[in-house]
CSV table of C-alpha atoms in Angstrom, one decimal:
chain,number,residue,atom,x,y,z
A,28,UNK,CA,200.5,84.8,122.1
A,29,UNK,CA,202.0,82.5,119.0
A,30,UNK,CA,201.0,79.0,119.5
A,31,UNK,CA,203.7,77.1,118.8
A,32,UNK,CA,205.3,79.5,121.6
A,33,UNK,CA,202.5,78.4,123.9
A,34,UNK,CA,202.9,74.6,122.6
A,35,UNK,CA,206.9,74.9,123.5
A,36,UNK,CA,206.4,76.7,126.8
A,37,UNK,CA,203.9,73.1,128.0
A,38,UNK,CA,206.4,71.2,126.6
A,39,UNK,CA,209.3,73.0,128.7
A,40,UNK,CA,206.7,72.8,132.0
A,41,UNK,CA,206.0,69.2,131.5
A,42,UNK,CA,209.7,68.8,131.6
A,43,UNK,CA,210.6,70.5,134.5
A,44,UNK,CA,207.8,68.8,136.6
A,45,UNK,CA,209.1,65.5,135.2
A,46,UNK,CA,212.3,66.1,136.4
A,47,UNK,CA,211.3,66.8,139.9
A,48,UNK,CA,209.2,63.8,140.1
A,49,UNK,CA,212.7,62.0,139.6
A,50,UNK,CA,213.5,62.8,143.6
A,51,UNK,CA,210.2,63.1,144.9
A,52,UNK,CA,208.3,60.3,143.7
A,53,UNK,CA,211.8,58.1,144.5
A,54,UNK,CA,211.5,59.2,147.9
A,55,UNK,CA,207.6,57.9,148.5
A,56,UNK,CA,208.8,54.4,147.9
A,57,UNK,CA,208.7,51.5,149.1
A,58,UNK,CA,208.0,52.7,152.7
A,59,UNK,CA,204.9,55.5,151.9
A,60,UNK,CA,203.8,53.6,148.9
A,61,UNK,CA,204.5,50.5,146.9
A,62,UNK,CA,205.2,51.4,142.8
A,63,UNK,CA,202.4,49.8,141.7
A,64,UNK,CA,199.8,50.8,144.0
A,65,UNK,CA,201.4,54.1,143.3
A,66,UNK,CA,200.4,54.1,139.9
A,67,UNK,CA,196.6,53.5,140.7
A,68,UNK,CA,196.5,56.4,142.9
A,69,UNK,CA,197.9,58.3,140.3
A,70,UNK,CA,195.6,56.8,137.1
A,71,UNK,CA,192.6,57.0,139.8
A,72,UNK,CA,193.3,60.5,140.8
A,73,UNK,CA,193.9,62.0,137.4
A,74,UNK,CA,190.8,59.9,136.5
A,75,UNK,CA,188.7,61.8,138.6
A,76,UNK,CA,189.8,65.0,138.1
A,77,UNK,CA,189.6,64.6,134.1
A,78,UNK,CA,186.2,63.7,134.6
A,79,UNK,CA,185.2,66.6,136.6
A,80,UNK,CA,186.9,69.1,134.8
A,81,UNK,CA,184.5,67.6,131.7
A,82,UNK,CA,181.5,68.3,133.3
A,83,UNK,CA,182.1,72.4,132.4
A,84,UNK,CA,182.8,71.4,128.4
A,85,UNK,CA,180.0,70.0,125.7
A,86,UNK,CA,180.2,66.5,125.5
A,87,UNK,CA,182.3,64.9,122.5
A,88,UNK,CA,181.5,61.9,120.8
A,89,UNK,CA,184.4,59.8,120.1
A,90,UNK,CA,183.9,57.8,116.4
A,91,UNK,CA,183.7,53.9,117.0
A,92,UNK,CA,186.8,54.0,114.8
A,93,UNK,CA,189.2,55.7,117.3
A,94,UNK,CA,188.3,53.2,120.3
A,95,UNK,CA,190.6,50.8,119.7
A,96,UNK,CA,193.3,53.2,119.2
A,97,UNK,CA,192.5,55.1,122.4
A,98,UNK,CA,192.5,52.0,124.7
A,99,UNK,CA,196.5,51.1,123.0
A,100,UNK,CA,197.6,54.8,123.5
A,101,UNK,CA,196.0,54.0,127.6
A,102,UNK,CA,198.1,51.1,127.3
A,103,UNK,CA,201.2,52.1,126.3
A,104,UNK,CA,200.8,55.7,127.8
A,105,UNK,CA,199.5,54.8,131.5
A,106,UNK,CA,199.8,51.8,131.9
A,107,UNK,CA,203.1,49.6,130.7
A,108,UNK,CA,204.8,53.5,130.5
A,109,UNK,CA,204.1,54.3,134.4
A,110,UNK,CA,204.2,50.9,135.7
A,111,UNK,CA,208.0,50.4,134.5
A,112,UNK,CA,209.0,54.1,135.5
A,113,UNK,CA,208.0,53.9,139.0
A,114,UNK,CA,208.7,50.2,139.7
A,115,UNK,CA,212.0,50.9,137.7
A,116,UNK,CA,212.2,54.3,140.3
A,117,UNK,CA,211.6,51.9,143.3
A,118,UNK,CA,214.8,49.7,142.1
A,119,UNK,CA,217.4,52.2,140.7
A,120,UNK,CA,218.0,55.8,141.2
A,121,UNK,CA,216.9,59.7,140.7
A,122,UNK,CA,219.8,60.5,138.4
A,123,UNK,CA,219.6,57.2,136.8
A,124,UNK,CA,216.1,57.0,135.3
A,125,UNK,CA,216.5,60.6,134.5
A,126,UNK,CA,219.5,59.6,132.4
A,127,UNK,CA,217.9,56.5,130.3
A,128,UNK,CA,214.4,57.8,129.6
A,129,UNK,CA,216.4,60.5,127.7
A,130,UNK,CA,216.9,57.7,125.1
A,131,UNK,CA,213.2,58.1,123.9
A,132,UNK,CA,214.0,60.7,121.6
A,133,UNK,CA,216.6,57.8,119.4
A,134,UNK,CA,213.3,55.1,120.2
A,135,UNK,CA,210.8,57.3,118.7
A,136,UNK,CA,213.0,57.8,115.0
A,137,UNK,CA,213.0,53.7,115.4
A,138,UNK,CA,209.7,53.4,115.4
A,139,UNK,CA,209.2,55.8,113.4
A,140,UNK,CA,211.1,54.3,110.7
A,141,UNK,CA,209.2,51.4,111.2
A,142,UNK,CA,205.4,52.7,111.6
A,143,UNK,CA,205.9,55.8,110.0
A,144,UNK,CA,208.7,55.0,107.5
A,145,UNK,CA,210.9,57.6,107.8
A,146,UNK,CA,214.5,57.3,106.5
A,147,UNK,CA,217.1,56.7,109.2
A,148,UNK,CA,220.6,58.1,107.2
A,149,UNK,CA,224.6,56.7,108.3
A,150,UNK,CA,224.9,60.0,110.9
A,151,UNK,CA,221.1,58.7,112.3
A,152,UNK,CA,222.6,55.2,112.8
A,153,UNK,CA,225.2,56.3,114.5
A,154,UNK,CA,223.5,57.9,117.1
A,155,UNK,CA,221.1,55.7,117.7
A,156,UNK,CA,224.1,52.8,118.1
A,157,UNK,CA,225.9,55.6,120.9
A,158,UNK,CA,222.4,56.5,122.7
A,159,UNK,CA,221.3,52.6,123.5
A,160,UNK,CA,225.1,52.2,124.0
A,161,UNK,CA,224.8,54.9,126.9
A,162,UNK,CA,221.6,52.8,128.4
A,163,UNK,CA,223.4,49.4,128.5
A,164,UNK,CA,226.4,51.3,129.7
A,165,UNK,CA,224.1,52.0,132.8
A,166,UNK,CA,222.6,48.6,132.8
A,167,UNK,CA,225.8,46.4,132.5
A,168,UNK,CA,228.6,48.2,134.2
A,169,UNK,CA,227.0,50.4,136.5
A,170,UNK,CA,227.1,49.9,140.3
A,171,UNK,CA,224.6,46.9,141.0
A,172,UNK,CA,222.9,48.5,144.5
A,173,UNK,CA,222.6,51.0,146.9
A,174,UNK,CA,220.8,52.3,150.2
A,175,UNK,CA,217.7,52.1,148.8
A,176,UNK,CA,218.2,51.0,145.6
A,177,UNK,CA,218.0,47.3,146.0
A,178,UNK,CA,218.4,46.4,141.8
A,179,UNK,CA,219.7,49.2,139.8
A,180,UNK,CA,220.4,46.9,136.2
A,181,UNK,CA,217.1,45.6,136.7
A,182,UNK,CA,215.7,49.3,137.1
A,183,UNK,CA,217.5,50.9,134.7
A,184,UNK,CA,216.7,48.0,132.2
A,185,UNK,CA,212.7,49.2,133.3
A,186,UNK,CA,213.6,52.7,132.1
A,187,UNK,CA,214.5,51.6,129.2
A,188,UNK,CA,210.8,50.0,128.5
A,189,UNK,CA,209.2,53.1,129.8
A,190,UNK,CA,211.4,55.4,127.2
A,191,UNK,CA,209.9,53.1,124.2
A,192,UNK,CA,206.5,52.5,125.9
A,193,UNK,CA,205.9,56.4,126.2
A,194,UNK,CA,207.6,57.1,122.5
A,195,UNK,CA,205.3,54.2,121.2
A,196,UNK,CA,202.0,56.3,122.9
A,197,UNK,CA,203.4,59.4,121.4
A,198,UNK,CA,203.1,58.4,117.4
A,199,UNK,CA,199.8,56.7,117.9
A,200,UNK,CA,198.2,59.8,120.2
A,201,UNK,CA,199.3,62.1,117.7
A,202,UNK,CA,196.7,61.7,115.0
A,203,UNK,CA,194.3,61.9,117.7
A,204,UNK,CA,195.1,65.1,119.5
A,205,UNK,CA,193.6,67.5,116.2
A,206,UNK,CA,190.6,65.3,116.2
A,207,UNK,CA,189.2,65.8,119.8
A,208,UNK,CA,189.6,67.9,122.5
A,209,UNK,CA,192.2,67.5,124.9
A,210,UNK,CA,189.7,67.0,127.8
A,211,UNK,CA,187.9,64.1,125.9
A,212,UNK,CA,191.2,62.2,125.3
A,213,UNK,CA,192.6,62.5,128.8
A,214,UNK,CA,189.0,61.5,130.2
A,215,UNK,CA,188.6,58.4,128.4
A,216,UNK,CA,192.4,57.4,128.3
A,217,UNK,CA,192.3,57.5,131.9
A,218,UNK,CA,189.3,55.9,132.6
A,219,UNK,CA,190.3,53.1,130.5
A,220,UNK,CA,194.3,53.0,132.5
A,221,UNK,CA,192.2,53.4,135.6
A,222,UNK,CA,190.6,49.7,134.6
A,223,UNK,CA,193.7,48.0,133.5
A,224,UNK,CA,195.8,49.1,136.3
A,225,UNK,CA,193.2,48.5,139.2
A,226,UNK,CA,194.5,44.5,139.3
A,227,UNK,CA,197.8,44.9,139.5
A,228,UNK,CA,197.9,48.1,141.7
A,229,UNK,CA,194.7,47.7,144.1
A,230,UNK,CA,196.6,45.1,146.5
A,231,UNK,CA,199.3,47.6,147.4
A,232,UNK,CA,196.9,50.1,147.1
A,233,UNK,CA,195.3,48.7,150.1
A,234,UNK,CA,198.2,48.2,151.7
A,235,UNK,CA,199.1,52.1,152.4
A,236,UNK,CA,198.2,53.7,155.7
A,237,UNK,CA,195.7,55.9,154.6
A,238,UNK,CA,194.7,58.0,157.6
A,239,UNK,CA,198.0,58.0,159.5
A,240,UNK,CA,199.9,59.7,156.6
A,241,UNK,CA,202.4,62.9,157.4
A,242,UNK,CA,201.9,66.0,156.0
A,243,UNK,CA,205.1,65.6,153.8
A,244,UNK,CA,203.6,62.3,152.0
A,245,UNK,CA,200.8,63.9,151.4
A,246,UNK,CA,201.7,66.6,149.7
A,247,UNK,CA,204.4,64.7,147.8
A,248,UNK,CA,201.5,62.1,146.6
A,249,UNK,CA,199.5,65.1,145.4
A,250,UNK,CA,202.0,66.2,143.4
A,251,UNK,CA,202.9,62.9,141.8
A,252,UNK,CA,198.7,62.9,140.9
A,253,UNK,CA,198.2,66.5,140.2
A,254,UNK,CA,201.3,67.9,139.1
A,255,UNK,CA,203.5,65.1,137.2
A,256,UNK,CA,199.9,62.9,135.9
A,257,UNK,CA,197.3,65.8,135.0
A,258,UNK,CA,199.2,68.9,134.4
A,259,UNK,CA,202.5,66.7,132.1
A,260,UNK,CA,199.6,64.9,130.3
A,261,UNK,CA,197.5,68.3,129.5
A,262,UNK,CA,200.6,70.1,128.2
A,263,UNK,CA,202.0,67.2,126.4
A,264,UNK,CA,198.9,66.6,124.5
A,265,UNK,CA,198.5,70.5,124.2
A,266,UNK,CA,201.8,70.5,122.6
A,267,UNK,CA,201.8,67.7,120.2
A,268,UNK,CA,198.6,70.0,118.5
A,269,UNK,CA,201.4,72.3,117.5
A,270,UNK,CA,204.8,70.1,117.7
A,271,UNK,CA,205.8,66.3,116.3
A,272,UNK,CA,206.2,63.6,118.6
A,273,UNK,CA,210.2,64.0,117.9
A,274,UNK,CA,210.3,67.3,119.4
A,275,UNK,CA,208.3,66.7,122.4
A,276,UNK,CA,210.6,63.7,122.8
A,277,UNK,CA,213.2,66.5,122.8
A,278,UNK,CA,212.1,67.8,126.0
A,279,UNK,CA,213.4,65.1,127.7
A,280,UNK,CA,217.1,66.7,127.5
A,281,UNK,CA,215.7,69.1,130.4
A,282,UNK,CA,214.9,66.3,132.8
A,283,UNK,CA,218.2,64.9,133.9
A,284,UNK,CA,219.7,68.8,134.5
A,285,UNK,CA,216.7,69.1,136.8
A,286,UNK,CA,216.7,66.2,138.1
A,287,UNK,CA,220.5,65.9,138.5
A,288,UNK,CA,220.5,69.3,140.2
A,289,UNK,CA,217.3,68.2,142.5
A,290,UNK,CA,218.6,64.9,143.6
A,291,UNK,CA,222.1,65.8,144.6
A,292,UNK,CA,220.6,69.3,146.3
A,293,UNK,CA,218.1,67.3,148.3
A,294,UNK,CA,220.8,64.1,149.0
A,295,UNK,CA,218.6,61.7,147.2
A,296,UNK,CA,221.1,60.4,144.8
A,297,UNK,CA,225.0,61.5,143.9
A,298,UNK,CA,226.9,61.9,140.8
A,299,UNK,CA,229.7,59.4,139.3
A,300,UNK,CA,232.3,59.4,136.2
A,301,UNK,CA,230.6,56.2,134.8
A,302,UNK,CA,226.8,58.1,135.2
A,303,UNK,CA,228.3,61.3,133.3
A,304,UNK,CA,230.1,59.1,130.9
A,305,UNK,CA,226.8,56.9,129.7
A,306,UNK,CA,224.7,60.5,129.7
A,307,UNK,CA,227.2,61.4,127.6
A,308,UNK,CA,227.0,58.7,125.2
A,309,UNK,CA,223.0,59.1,125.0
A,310,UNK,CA,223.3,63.1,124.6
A,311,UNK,CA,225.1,62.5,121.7
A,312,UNK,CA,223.5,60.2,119.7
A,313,UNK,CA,220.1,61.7,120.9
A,314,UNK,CA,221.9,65.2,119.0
A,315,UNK,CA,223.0,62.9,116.0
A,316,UNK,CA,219.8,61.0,115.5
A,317,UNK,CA,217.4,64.7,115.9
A,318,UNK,CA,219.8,66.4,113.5
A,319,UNK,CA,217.8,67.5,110.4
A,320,UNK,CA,219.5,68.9,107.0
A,321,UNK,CA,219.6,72.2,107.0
């Protein structure tokens, strides 16, 4: 099969499992799970199973160059990315972070004019100004809480660092992902999120009720590790061998119809004139900012 066929099909399936973690990771927290202990479960998990799934490839050695590089794209990646998405989740809504992560696509041509320095042109400035206008749209005016949503500005302001966290990880893994193997850059990135996340998550971490978990937490924490952490990562990083960061960041349009369609089938979250207008706003200037001449 083409490559780049295979390299858009991972793209589309990290999508769609992104946009199912919307609902299902939402409804793990705060009362299965707090956010940030959710996040070491999820780096410590993937960790493990990264590792293990080495064991059957030859060993790769990683140039003392690329170490410094690797421990910012863990950073920014699986660290500050994850830890604002899910605490963001634990504050705000389904529909809402599905919404403003969409704005990655107009944060990645920002910093990629600035790292990269790619010419933004008049149609590219415009929709970058109506995509962030759709985010603050959601921060400012939207409604300020709801059952189970105890600080949606707050939340969706946390979205907004995750959409620019993960766009930031995209350009610098980039270079990376023709250089090593997939398995060697998800092992090490891991191992090194694992370490920076395990003060900040191991206190709620400890918190959870381990052994007196239902059935239906534990198969919704086993996605969230398996599913939304391993599988998204692999494909991502799969893709970006054959696709730029701009068009993986492209993906992201998929999300919010999934997760839209999940939350409201399931009852998790509800649609409203002021959420449809802002997704509005940042599907059009994510279209005007991606638009390339012909």
């Amino acid at each position: 099969m083409n490559k780049r066929l295979l390299a858009l099909l991972a793209a589309t399936g990290a999508a769609a499992i992104y946009g199912a973690n919307h609902t299902i990771a939402k409804g793990l927290m705060p009362n299965v799970i707090e956010p940030y202990g959710f996040i070491l479960l999820r780096v410590s998990g993937a960790a493990v199973i990264f590792w293990l799934i080495s064991l059957f490839y030859p060993s790769e050695k990683v140039e003392s160059r690329d170490w410094l590089r690797i421990l910012a794209c863990a950073f920014f990646g699986m660290v500050l990315n994850m830890l604002m998405f899910f605490k963001g989740l634990s504050l705000s809504t389904p529909i809402n972070s599905s919404v403003v992560i969409t704005i990655a696509p107009v944060l990645l041509l920002i910093l990629s004019a600035i790292f990269l320095k790619e010419k933004i042109t008049w149609l590219k400035s415009i929709g970058i100004g109506l995509g962030l206008s759709g985010a603050l749209v959601l921060v400012l005016f939207g409604v300020k809480t709801q059952l189970n949503a105890p600080n949606i500005p707050l939340g969706n302001l946390l979205f907004i660092v995750n959409a620019a966290s993960y766009s930031v990880y995209l350009i610098l893994v980039k270079p990376m992902v023709g250089k090593y193997k997939s398995i060697t850059l998800m092992k090490f990135l891991f191992l090194f999120a694992l370490i920076m996340n395990l003060p900040i998550g191991i206190w709620e971490f400890s918190e959870v009720a381990w052994t007196q978990l239902p059935f239906d937490a534990i198969w919704k924490l086993t996605f969230v590790v398996v599913a939304t952490t391993v599988l998204t990562y692999l494909f991502n990083i799969y893709a970006l061998k054959q696709l730029s960061p701009a068009t993986i960041g492209a993906f992201m349009y998929l999300q919010p119809v999934l997760a839209v369609f999940i939350a409201v089938m399931v009852g998790a979250d509800t649609l409203t004139p002021l959420r449809i207008g802002a997704a509005i706003l940042i599907f059009t200037g994510v279209f005007l900012s991606s638009r390339k001449k012909k």
